[in-house]
Structure formats: structure tokens, C-alpha cells
Amino acid sequence: MIGIHEAALQVMALYPRIYFACHTRHVRDPHSGRLLSRHQASVLDHLDEIDPITVNELARHMGVTAATMSLAIDRLERKGYVARLRDGTDRRRVHVRLTSAGVRIREATSVLDPPRVEALVARLSDDERGTAIRGLALLAEAAQRQQETS
């Protein structure tokens, strides 16, 4: 039986290997054909079209400075993927939300590149694929429960 600490260390060692083998490098806007970096797509993944978030909150969440996030938002705003909104009660605060074009990008992209994932799972036998999927499903369920309690 594997202990919690050892299991956590193994997940931390194994997950990046899967991610680096299968992650998307660039995201293409299906409407305009314009390329976005994975970082730009990641910013869009953290935004909502209805509930805006402040630039400072987004920067803190993503582990960057407000100035760095502001530059990223500038680029995305110029491309039409996000909109800035001034706070009604404090004009110094700026909120950001997705535009319909930003929603389109978010819905059309995945962190993982489907052909890369297919090539990865093709290397496994039928039994190995089933075992891998069951293991990932268990981790995903645990992640969902953890998010619900955080």
C-alpha cells in the first residue's frame, strides 16, 4: 500500500511528464485563424463572460504582477477577446470579462492537444488504457471534491 506523501510525490513527478508531452503550444482562433500563445489562452480560461474579475485578483491568482497582467490584458483587449470595465463604486478598480470572441476561443481550446493525447494512449494496451482512465477518473473526482471544500 502506498502512503499519502509518496502518492503525492508520484503524482507531482508523473503529471508534468504527461502535460509536457501533450499540451498545446499555441491556440488558433477558429473564426479569424489568429494564433494565441498558451499563456494568452490560459488567461482567457480564468475569465468569465458574465462575472468579471479585477485585474489585481487575476494577477494574484495567476502568480504574476498586476503590471504583467495588465500588459497581457492589453493584448487580449486589442484582439477583441476581453473587455475592461471600470468599477461603479471605485473608478480606480478595473474589472475584466470575456467578450463573445473570448468565449469562442475558450470553448474551442483545450490545455491538451487531442492528436498528442491520442498518440499517447495508442501506446498503451487495451488493459493499460482502462487502468489509466480509471486512475485519472479517481484523481479527477478527488480534485472535484477538493475544489468543493476549498
Short mmCIF file of C-alpha atoms in Angstrom, two decimals:
data_model
loop_
_atom_site.label_atom_id
_atom_site.label_comp_id
_atom_site.label_asym_id
_atom_site.label_seq_id
_atom_site.Cartn_x
_atom_site.Cartn_y
_atom_site.Cartn_z
CA MET A 1 0.00 0.00 0.00
CA ILE A 2 1.32 3.44 -0.89
CA GLY A 3 1.20 6.27 1.65
CA ILE A 4 -0.32 9.69 1.03
CA HIS A 5 3.02 11.51 0.93
CA GLU A 6 4.57 9.01 -1.51
CA ALA A 7 1.44 9.08 -3.72
CA ALA A 8 1.54 12.88 -3.80
CA LEU A 9 5.21 12.82 -4.79
CA GLN A 10 4.47 10.37 -7.60
CA VAL A 11 1.56 12.47 -8.93
CA MET A 12 3.83 15.53 -8.85
CA ALA A 13 6.52 13.65 -10.78
CA LEU A 14 4.25 11.93 -13.29
CA TYR A 15 1.73 14.66 -14.17
CA PRO A 16 4.28 17.09 -15.69
CA ARG A 17 5.57 14.33 -17.97
CA ILE A 18 2.07 13.82 -19.37
CA TYR A 19 1.43 17.56 -19.60
CA PHE A 20 4.67 18.36 -21.42
CA ALA A 21 4.12 15.52 -23.88
CA CYS A 22 0.54 16.52 -24.71
CA HIS A 23 -0.05 20.23 -24.03
CA THR A 24 -0.98 22.63 -26.78
CA ARG A 25 1.72 25.08 -27.76
CA HIS A 26 -0.49 27.64 -29.46
CA VAL A 27 -4.21 28.17 -29.76
CA ARG A 28 -5.84 29.18 -33.03
CA ASP A 29 -8.99 31.29 -33.12
CA PRO A 30 -11.38 29.16 -35.20
CA HIS A 31 -13.09 32.29 -36.56
CA SER A 32 -10.17 34.54 -37.50
CA GLY A 33 -7.36 31.98 -37.66
CA ARG A 34 -5.28 34.23 -35.38
CA LEU A 35 -2.75 32.45 -33.14
CA LEU A 36 -2.67 32.99 -29.40
CA SER A 37 0.04 31.80 -27.06
CA ARG A 38 -0.79 29.14 -24.49
CA HIS A 39 -0.35 31.85 -21.84
CA GLN A 40 -2.92 34.10 -23.51
CA ALA A 41 -5.34 31.18 -23.74
CA SER A 42 -4.68 30.45 -20.07
CA VAL A 43 -5.69 33.99 -19.14
CA LEU A 44 -8.92 33.52 -21.11
CA ASP A 45 -9.52 30.23 -19.27
CA HIS A 46 -9.59 32.17 -15.99
CA LEU A 47 -12.20 34.67 -17.13
CA ASP A 48 -15.96 34.59 -17.41
CA GLU A 49 -18.29 36.39 -19.80
CA ILE A 50 -20.77 37.30 -17.03
CA ASP A 51 -18.87 37.63 -13.75
CA PRO A 52 -15.91 39.97 -14.18
CA ILE A 53 -12.76 39.78 -12.06
CA THR A 54 -10.37 42.59 -11.22
CA VAL A 55 -7.01 42.72 -12.93
CA ASN A 56 -5.33 42.56 -9.50
CA GLU A 57 -7.30 39.44 -8.46
CA LEU A 58 -6.47 37.73 -11.75
CA ALA A 59 -2.78 38.65 -11.42
CA ARG A 60 -2.64 37.29 -7.86
CA HIS A 61 -4.38 34.09 -8.90
CA MET A 62 -2.01 33.52 -11.82
CA GLY A 63 1.09 34.45 -9.80
CA VAL A 64 2.17 37.50 -11.79
CA THR A 65 2.38 41.20 -11.07
CA ALA A 66 -0.56 43.48 -11.83
CA ALA A 67 1.61 45.26 -14.42
CA THR A 68 2.40 41.99 -16.20
CA MET A 69 -1.27 41.01 -16.19
CA SER A 70 -2.26 44.45 -17.44
CA LEU A 71 0.04 44.01 -20.46
CA ALA A 72 -1.49 40.60 -21.20
CA ILE A 73 -4.99 42.06 -20.89
CA ASP A 74 -3.99 44.94 -23.23
CA ARG A 75 -3.05 42.45 -25.95
CA LEU A 76 -6.19 40.38 -25.48
CA GLU A 77 -8.34 43.51 -25.46
CA ARG A 78 -6.80 44.74 -28.74
CA LYS A 79 -7.65 41.37 -30.30
CA GLY A 80 -11.23 41.67 -29.04
CA TYR A 81 -11.17 38.73 -26.61
CA VAL A 82 -11.68 40.65 -23.34
CA ALA A 83 -13.32 43.87 -22.21
CA ARG A 84 -12.30 46.12 -19.36
CA LEU A 85 -14.96 47.65 -17.12
CA ARG A 86 -14.50 50.38 -14.50
CA ASP A 87 -15.87 49.57 -11.06
CA GLY A 88 -19.06 51.54 -10.43
CA THR A 89 -18.14 52.37 -6.84
CA ASP A 90 -14.35 52.73 -7.15
CA ARG A 91 -13.24 54.06 -10.54
CA ARG A 92 -9.62 53.04 -9.82
CA ARG A 93 -10.59 49.36 -9.91
CA VAL A 94 -10.72 47.72 -13.32
CA HIS A 95 -12.66 44.53 -13.97
CA VAL A 96 -12.12 42.20 -16.90
CA ARG A 97 -14.57 39.86 -18.58
CA LEU A 98 -14.62 37.74 -21.72
CA THR A 99 -16.22 39.02 -24.89
CA SER A 100 -18.14 36.65 -27.17
CA ALA A 101 -14.89 36.20 -29.16
CA GLY A 102 -13.08 35.25 -25.93
CA VAL A 103 -15.79 32.72 -25.11
CA ARG A 104 -15.38 31.26 -28.60
CA ILE A 105 -11.63 30.78 -28.00
CA ARG A 106 -12.15 29.28 -24.55
CA GLU A 107 -14.73 26.81 -25.85
CA ALA A 108 -12.62 25.82 -28.87
CA THR A 109 -9.44 25.09 -26.94
CA SER A 110 -8.12 22.56 -24.52
CA VAL A 111 -4.96 22.55 -22.46
CA LEU A 112 -4.19 19.20 -24.08
CA ASP A 113 -3.72 18.69 -27.81
CA PRO A 114 -6.13 15.89 -28.91
CA PRO A 115 -3.79 14.30 -31.51
CA ARG A 116 -0.96 14.21 -28.96
CA VAL A 117 -3.23 12.60 -26.37
CA GLU A 118 -4.43 10.03 -28.91
CA ALA A 119 -0.83 9.19 -29.81
CA LEU A 120 -0.04 8.81 -26.11
CA VAL A 121 -2.92 6.45 -25.30
CA ALA A 122 -2.27 4.49 -28.51
CA ARG A 123 0.99 3.36 -26.90
CA LEU A 124 -0.97 1.52 -24.20
CA SER A 125 -2.62 -1.89 -24.42
CA ASP A 126 -6.40 -2.11 -24.00
CA ASP A 127 -5.98 -3.19 -20.37
CA GLU A 128 -3.44 -0.43 -19.67
CA ARG A 129 -5.77 2.18 -21.21
CA GLY A 130 -8.62 1.06 -18.96
CA THR A 131 -6.41 1.17 -15.88
CA ALA A 132 -5.03 4.62 -16.80
CA ILE A 133 -8.50 6.06 -17.38
CA ARG A 134 -9.83 4.63 -14.10
CA GLY A 135 -6.86 6.16 -12.26
CA LEU A 136 -7.35 9.55 -13.89
CA ALA A 137 -11.08 9.41 -13.14
CA LEU A 138 -10.33 8.78 -9.47
CA LEU A 139 -7.92 11.73 -9.36
CA ALA A 140 -10.44 13.96 -11.17
CA GLU A 141 -13.18 13.01 -8.68
CA ALA A 142 -10.87 13.76 -5.75
CA ALA A 143 -9.95 17.10 -7.36
CA GLN A 144 -13.64 17.98 -7.70
CA ARG A 145 -14.29 17.15 -4.04
CA GLN A 146 -11.26 19.23 -3.01
CA GLN A 147 -12.49 22.23 -5.01
CA GLU A 148 -15.92 21.95 -3.39
CA THR A 149 -14.39 22.17 0.09
CA SER A 150 -11.85 24.91 -0.67
#
